[in-house]
PDB file of C-alpha atoms in Angstrom:
ATOM      1  CA  MET O 261      67.795  51.151  58.885  1.00  0.00           C
ATOM      2  CA  PRO O 262      69.099  52.761  62.030  1.00  0.00           C
ATOM      3  CA  THR O 263      72.798  53.470  62.054  1.00  0.00           C
ATOM      4  CA  ASN O 264      74.248  50.453  63.804  1.00  0.00           C
ATOM      5  CA  ALA O 265      77.109  48.112  62.887  1.00  0.00           C
ATOM      6  CA  THR O 266      74.689  45.159  62.840  1.00  0.00           C
ATOM      7  CA  LYS O 267      73.321  44.181  59.432  1.00  0.00           C
ATOM      8  CA  LEU O 268      69.590  43.490  59.311  1.00  0.00           C
ATOM      9  CA  LYS O 269      67.235  41.521  57.093  1.00  0.00           C
ATOM     10  CA  PHE O 270      63.588  42.520  56.866  1.00  0.00           C
ATOM     11  CA  ARG O 271      61.164  40.271  54.980  1.00  0.00           C
ATOM     12  CA  GLN O 272      57.472  39.680  54.390  1.00  0.00           C
ATOM     13  CA  GLU O 273      56.353  36.332  55.848  1.00  0.00           C
ATOM     14  CA  SER O 274      52.765  36.342  54.564  1.00  0.00           C
ATOM     15  CA  ALA O 275      51.072  37.996  51.577  1.00  0.00           C
ATOM     16  CA  PRO O 276      47.345  38.487  52.215  1.00  0.00           C
ATOM     17  CA  VAL O 277      44.667  37.665  49.669  1.00  0.00           C
ATOM     18  CA  GLY O 278      41.204  39.212  49.827  1.00  0.00           C
ATOM     19  CA  ASN O 279      38.285  40.645  47.909  1.00  0.00           C
ATOM     20  CA  SER O 280      37.587  44.335  47.521  1.00  0.00           C
ATOM     21  CA  GLY O 281      34.738  45.206  49.854  1.00  0.00           C
ATOM     22  CA  ASP O 282      34.877  41.982  51.878  1.00  0.00           C
ATOM     23  CA  GLY O 283      35.203  43.951  55.126  1.00  0.00           C
ATOM     24  CA  GLY O 284      37.514  41.311  56.562  1.00  0.00           C
ATOM     25  CA  SER O 285      40.712  41.639  58.535  1.00  0.00           C
ATOM     26  CA  HIS O 286      43.769  40.312  56.730  1.00  0.00           C
ATOM     27  CA  PRO O 287      47.085  39.714  58.533  1.00  0.00           C
ATOM     28  CA  PHE O 288      50.435  40.882  57.219  1.00  0.00           C
ATOM     29  CA  MET O 289      53.457  39.329  58.947  1.00  0.00           C
ATOM     30  CA  LEU O 290      56.860  40.968  58.532  1.00  0.00           C
ATOM     31  CA  SER O 291      60.037  39.800  60.265  1.00  0.00           C
ATOM     32  CA  LEU O 292      63.233  41.555  61.262  1.00  0.00           C
ATOM     33  CA  ARG O 293      66.449  39.659  62.046  1.00  0.00           C
ATOM     34  CA  THR O 294      70.177  40.201  62.195  1.00  0.00           C
ATOM     35  CA  ASP O 295      72.462  38.887  59.459  1.00  0.00           C
ATOM     36  CA  PRO O 296      73.996  36.574  60.486  1.00  0.00           C
ATOM     37  CA  LEU O 297      71.578  35.418  63.204  1.00  0.00           C
ATOM     38  CA  LYS O 298      72.187  35.759  66.945  1.00  0.00           C
ATOM     39  CA  GLN O 299      73.806  39.221  66.877  1.00  0.00           C
ATOM     40  CA  THR O 300      72.618  41.729  69.453  1.00  0.00           C
ATOM     41  CA  PHE O 301      70.641  44.660  68.031  1.00  0.00           C
ATOM     42  CA  THR O 302      69.562  47.506  70.319  1.00  0.00           C
ATOM     43  CA  PRO O 303      69.063  50.729  68.327  1.00  0.00           C
ATOM     44  CA  GLY O 304      66.804  52.452  70.837  1.00  0.00           C
ATOM     45  CA  GLU O 305      63.390  53.765  69.879  1.00  0.00           C
ATOM     46  CA  VAL O 306      63.109  54.370  66.115  1.00  0.00           C
ATOM     47  CA  LEU O 307      60.442  55.324  63.609  1.00  0.00           C
ATOM     48  CA  HIS O 308      58.556  52.511  61.842  1.00  0.00           C
ATOM     49  CA  THR O 309      56.663  53.317  58.619  1.00  0.00           C
ATOM     50  CA  PHE O 310      54.382  50.842  56.860  1.00  0.00           C
ATOM     51  CA  LYS O 311      52.718  51.771  53.545  1.00  0.00           C
ATOM     52  CA  ALA O 312      49.899  49.446  52.456  1.00  0.00           C
ATOM     53  CA  PRO O 313      49.890  48.008  48.910  1.00  0.00           C
ATOM     54  CA  THR O 314      47.359  49.374  46.398  1.00  0.00           C
ATOM     55  CA  GLY O 315      43.800  48.415  47.335  1.00  0.00           C
ATOM     56  CA  TRP O 316      44.508  47.978  51.056  1.00  0.00           C
ATOM     57  CA  LYS O 317      44.358  50.124  54.199  1.00  0.00           C
ATOM     58  CA  TRP O 318      45.690  49.505  57.689  1.00  0.00           C
ATOM     59  CA  VAL O 319      43.674  48.938  60.834  1.00  0.00           C
ATOM     60  CA  ASP O 320      45.209  50.520  63.953  1.00  0.00           C
ATOM     61  CA  TYR O 321      46.687  47.271  65.285  1.00  0.00           C
ATOM     62  CA  VAL O 322      50.298  46.094  65.553  1.00  0.00           C
ATOM     63  CA  GLY O 323      51.189  42.945  67.465  1.00  0.00           C
ATOM     64  CA  LEU O 324      54.736  41.801  68.180  1.00  0.00           C
ATOM     65  CA  SER O 325      56.312  38.435  68.844  1.00  0.00           C
ATOM     66  CA  TYR O 326      59.751  36.873  68.777  1.00  0.00           C
ATOM     67  CA  TYR O 327      60.692  33.651  67.034  1.00  0.00           C
ATOM     68  CA  VAL O 328      63.778  31.487  67.421  1.00  0.00           C
ATOM     69  CA  GLU O 329      64.689  29.057  64.633  1.00  0.00           C
ATOM     70  CA  SER O 330      66.406  26.283  66.584  1.00  0.00           C
ATOM     71  CA  PRO O 331      64.665  24.832  68.453  1.00  0.00           C
ATOM     72  CA  PRO O 332      61.552  26.477  66.964  1.00  0.00           C
ATOM     73  CA  MET O 333      59.858  28.627  69.602  1.00  0.00           C
ATOM     74  CA  ASP O 334      57.618  31.713  69.702  1.00  0.00           C
ATOM     75  CA  HIS O 335      57.392  34.336  72.420  1.00  0.00           C
ATOM     76  CA  TYR O 336      54.466  36.768  72.277  1.00  0.00           C
ATOM     77  CA  VAL O 337      55.380  40.321  73.286  1.00  0.00           C
ATOM     78  CA  GLY O 338      52.075  42.165  72.968  1.00  0.00           C
ATOM     79  CA  LEU O 339      50.542  45.077  71.134  1.00  0.00           C
ATOM     80  CA  ILE O 340      51.878  48.512  70.343  1.00  0.00           C
ATOM     81  CA  ASP O 341      49.726  50.966  72.315  1.00  0.00           C
ATOM     82  CA  GLN O 342      47.052  52.281  69.926  1.00  0.00           C
ATOM     83  CA  GLY O 343      47.792  55.782  71.194  1.00  0.00           C
ATOM     84  CA  LYS O 344      51.258  55.520  69.611  1.00  0.00           C
ATOM     85  CA  LEU O 345      49.934  54.399  66.202  1.00  0.00           C
ATOM     86  CA  LYS O 346      49.345  57.086  63.578  1.00  0.00           C
ATOM     87  CA  LEU O 347      47.301  56.413  60.449  1.00  0.00           C
ATOM     88  CA  SER O 348      47.545  58.860  57.547  1.00  0.00           C
ATOM     89  CA  GLU O 349      46.890  59.106  53.796  1.00  0.00           C
ATOM     90  CA  ASN O 350      43.403  57.546  54.075  1.00  0.00           C
ATOM     91  CA  ASP O 351      44.747  54.883  56.458  1.00  0.00           C
ATOM     92  CA  THR O 352      47.275  53.588  53.914  1.00  0.00           C
ATOM     93  CA  VAL O 353      50.327  54.720  55.928  1.00  0.00           C
ATOM     94  CA  LEU O 354      50.890  53.517  59.499  1.00  0.00           C
ATOM     95  CA  THR O 355      53.684  54.957  61.651  1.00  0.00           C
ATOM     96  CA  PHE O 356      54.842  54.479  65.234  1.00  0.00           C
ATOM     97  CA  ARG O 357      58.002  54.592  67.330  1.00  0.00           C
ATOM     98  CA  TYR O 358      59.348  51.411  68.964  1.00  0.00           C
ATOM     99  CA  GLU O 359      62.654  49.831  70.023  1.00  0.00           C
ATOM    100  CA  PRO O 360      63.129  46.706  67.866  1.00  0.00           C
ATOM    101  CA  HIS O 361      65.753  44.923  70.008  1.00  0.00           C
ATOM    102  CA  LEU O 362      67.050  41.416  69.195  1.00  0.00           C
ATOM    103  CA  ASN O 363      69.205  38.840  71.021  1.00  0.00           C
ATOM    104  CA  THR O 364      69.710  40.990  74.128  1.00  0.00           C
ATOM    105  CA  ALA O 365      71.393  39.266  77.089  1.00  0.00           C
ATOM    106  CA  GLY O 366      68.881  38.409  79.812  1.00  0.00           C
ATOM    107  CA  GLN O 367      65.863  39.157  77.574  1.00  0.00           C
ATOM    108  CA  ALA O 368      63.365  36.858  75.843  1.00  0.00           C
ATOM    109  CA  ASP O 369      64.033  38.512  72.474  1.00  0.00           C
ATOM    110  CA  PHE O 370      65.125  35.951  69.943  1.00  0.00           C
ATOM    111  CA  ASP O 371      66.318  35.591  66.340  1.00  0.00           C
ATOM    112  CA  HIS O 372      63.324  37.244  64.636  1.00  0.00           C
ATOM    113  CA  LEU O 373      61.029  40.075  65.681  1.00  0.00           C
ATOM    114  CA  ILE O 374      57.691  39.457  63.968  1.00  0.00           C
ATOM    115  CA  TYR O 375      55.378  42.406  63.260  1.00  0.00           C
ATOM    116  CA  HIS O 376      51.703  41.387  62.985  1.00  0.00           C
ATOM    117  CA  LEU O 377      49.779  44.075  61.091  1.00  0.00           C
ATOM    118  CA  ILE O 378      46.117  43.981  60.071  1.00  0.00           C
ATOM    119  CA  ALA O 379      44.717  45.473  56.869  1.00  0.00           C
ATOM    120  CA  THR O 380      41.377  45.492  55.128  1.00  0.00           C
ATOM    121  CA  ALA O 381      40.598  45.663  51.418  1.00  0.00           C
ATOM    122  CA  ILE O 382      39.381  49.079  50.271  1.00  0.00           C
ATOM    123  CA  ASP O 383      35.848  49.122  48.857  1.00  0.00           C
ATOM    124  CA  GLY O 384      35.901  49.410  45.064  1.00  0.00           C
ATOM    125  CA  ALA O 385      39.613  48.613  44.706  1.00  0.00           C
ATOM    126  CA  LYS O 386      40.604  46.882  41.479  1.00  0.00           C
ATOM    127  CA  ALA O 387      41.747  43.273  41.390  1.00  0.00           C
ATOM    128  CA  GLY O 388      45.406  42.366  41.109  1.00  0.00           C
ATOM    129  CA  THR O 389      48.595  41.637  42.977  1.00  0.00           C
ATOM    130  CA  PHE O 390      50.351  44.794  44.074  1.00  0.00           C
ATOM    131  CA  SER O 391      53.895  45.078  45.443  1.00  0.00           C
ATOM    132  CA  ASP O 392      53.909  48.843  45.940  1.00  0.00           C
ATOM    133  CA  GLY O 393      53.549  48.739  49.719  1.00  0.00           C
ATOM    134  CA  SER O 394      56.638  49.220  51.860  1.00  0.00           C
ATOM    135  CA  ALA O 395      58.047  48.803  55.345  1.00  0.00           C
ATOM    136  CA  THR O 396      60.911  50.887  56.693  1.00  0.00           C
ATOM    137  CA  ILE O 397      62.553  51.129  60.069  1.00  0.00           C
ATOM    138  CA  GLY O 398      64.575  54.213  60.803  1.00  0.00           C
ATOM    139  CA  GLU O 399      64.427  57.955  60.591  1.00  0.00           C
ATOM    140  CA  LYS O 400      63.930  59.694  57.240  1.00  0.00           C
ATOM    141  CA  GLY O 401      62.970  56.483  55.458  1.00  0.00           C
ATOM    142  CA  GLY O 402      65.742  54.280  56.831  1.00  0.00           C
ATOM    143  CA  ALA O 403      67.549  52.084  54.349  1.00  0.00           C
ATOM    144  CA  ALA O 404      65.959  50.734  51.169  1.00  0.00           C
ATOM    145  CA  PRO O 405      62.381  49.849  52.166  1.00  0.00           C
ATOM    146  CA  LEU O 406      61.059  46.298  52.099  1.00  0.00           C
ATOM    147  CA  PRO O 407      58.437  45.917  49.341  1.00  0.00           C
ATOM    148  CA  VAL O 408      55.100  44.719  50.759  1.00  0.00           C
ATOM    149  CA  THR O 409      52.740  42.660  48.567  1.00  0.00           C
ATOM    150  CA  ALA O 410      49.053  41.655  48.713  1.00  0.00           C
ATOM    151  CA  THR O 411      46.433  40.372  46.275  1.00  0.00           C
ATOM    152  CA  LEU O 412      42.807  41.354  45.623  1.00  0.00           C
ATOM    153  CA  TYR O 413      40.365  39.110  43.756  1.00  0.00           C
ATOM    154  CA  GLY O 414      37.566  41.217  42.310  1.00  0.00           C
ATOM    155  CA  ILE O 415      34.892  43.386  43.838  1.00  0.00           C
ATOM    156  CA  ILE O 416      32.161  42.007  46.069  1.00  0.00           C
ATOM    157  CA  THR O 417      28.745  43.419  45.197  1.00  0.00           C
ATOM    158  CA  PRO O 418      25.609  42.989  47.323  1.00  0.00           C
TER     159      PRO O 418
END
């Protein structure tokens, strides 16, 4: 994570399930929050790196929203400009730079910053649940990356 006195928690909120070759879009939701909640976090623009689990590849789409726990409320922020998104390694690694601020005075940035990423199952990928994806925020890999998991159920044949 970026060097900052604030401790952060990064977690996967949804683990997609799909079939190899289904051609569908499957959402991954990852959240970032301070620990404890309500601390201000303003690291400036930092590198974000998302590696897809085995059998999956990213689509060039990243949406952002904020969520507050009490009372429950969402605030949609928007999309990361596609021109800032970089896909590499056969679309299995997605990188971009963004300022992930939280709990800033006068801003509508709440307890959790939710990253909405879209992936698709790779044609011919084997079935199984894989936890070898990762999400990191920060330069040179940041702190220990968050493992990212998804499941594939078999291969669809025409």
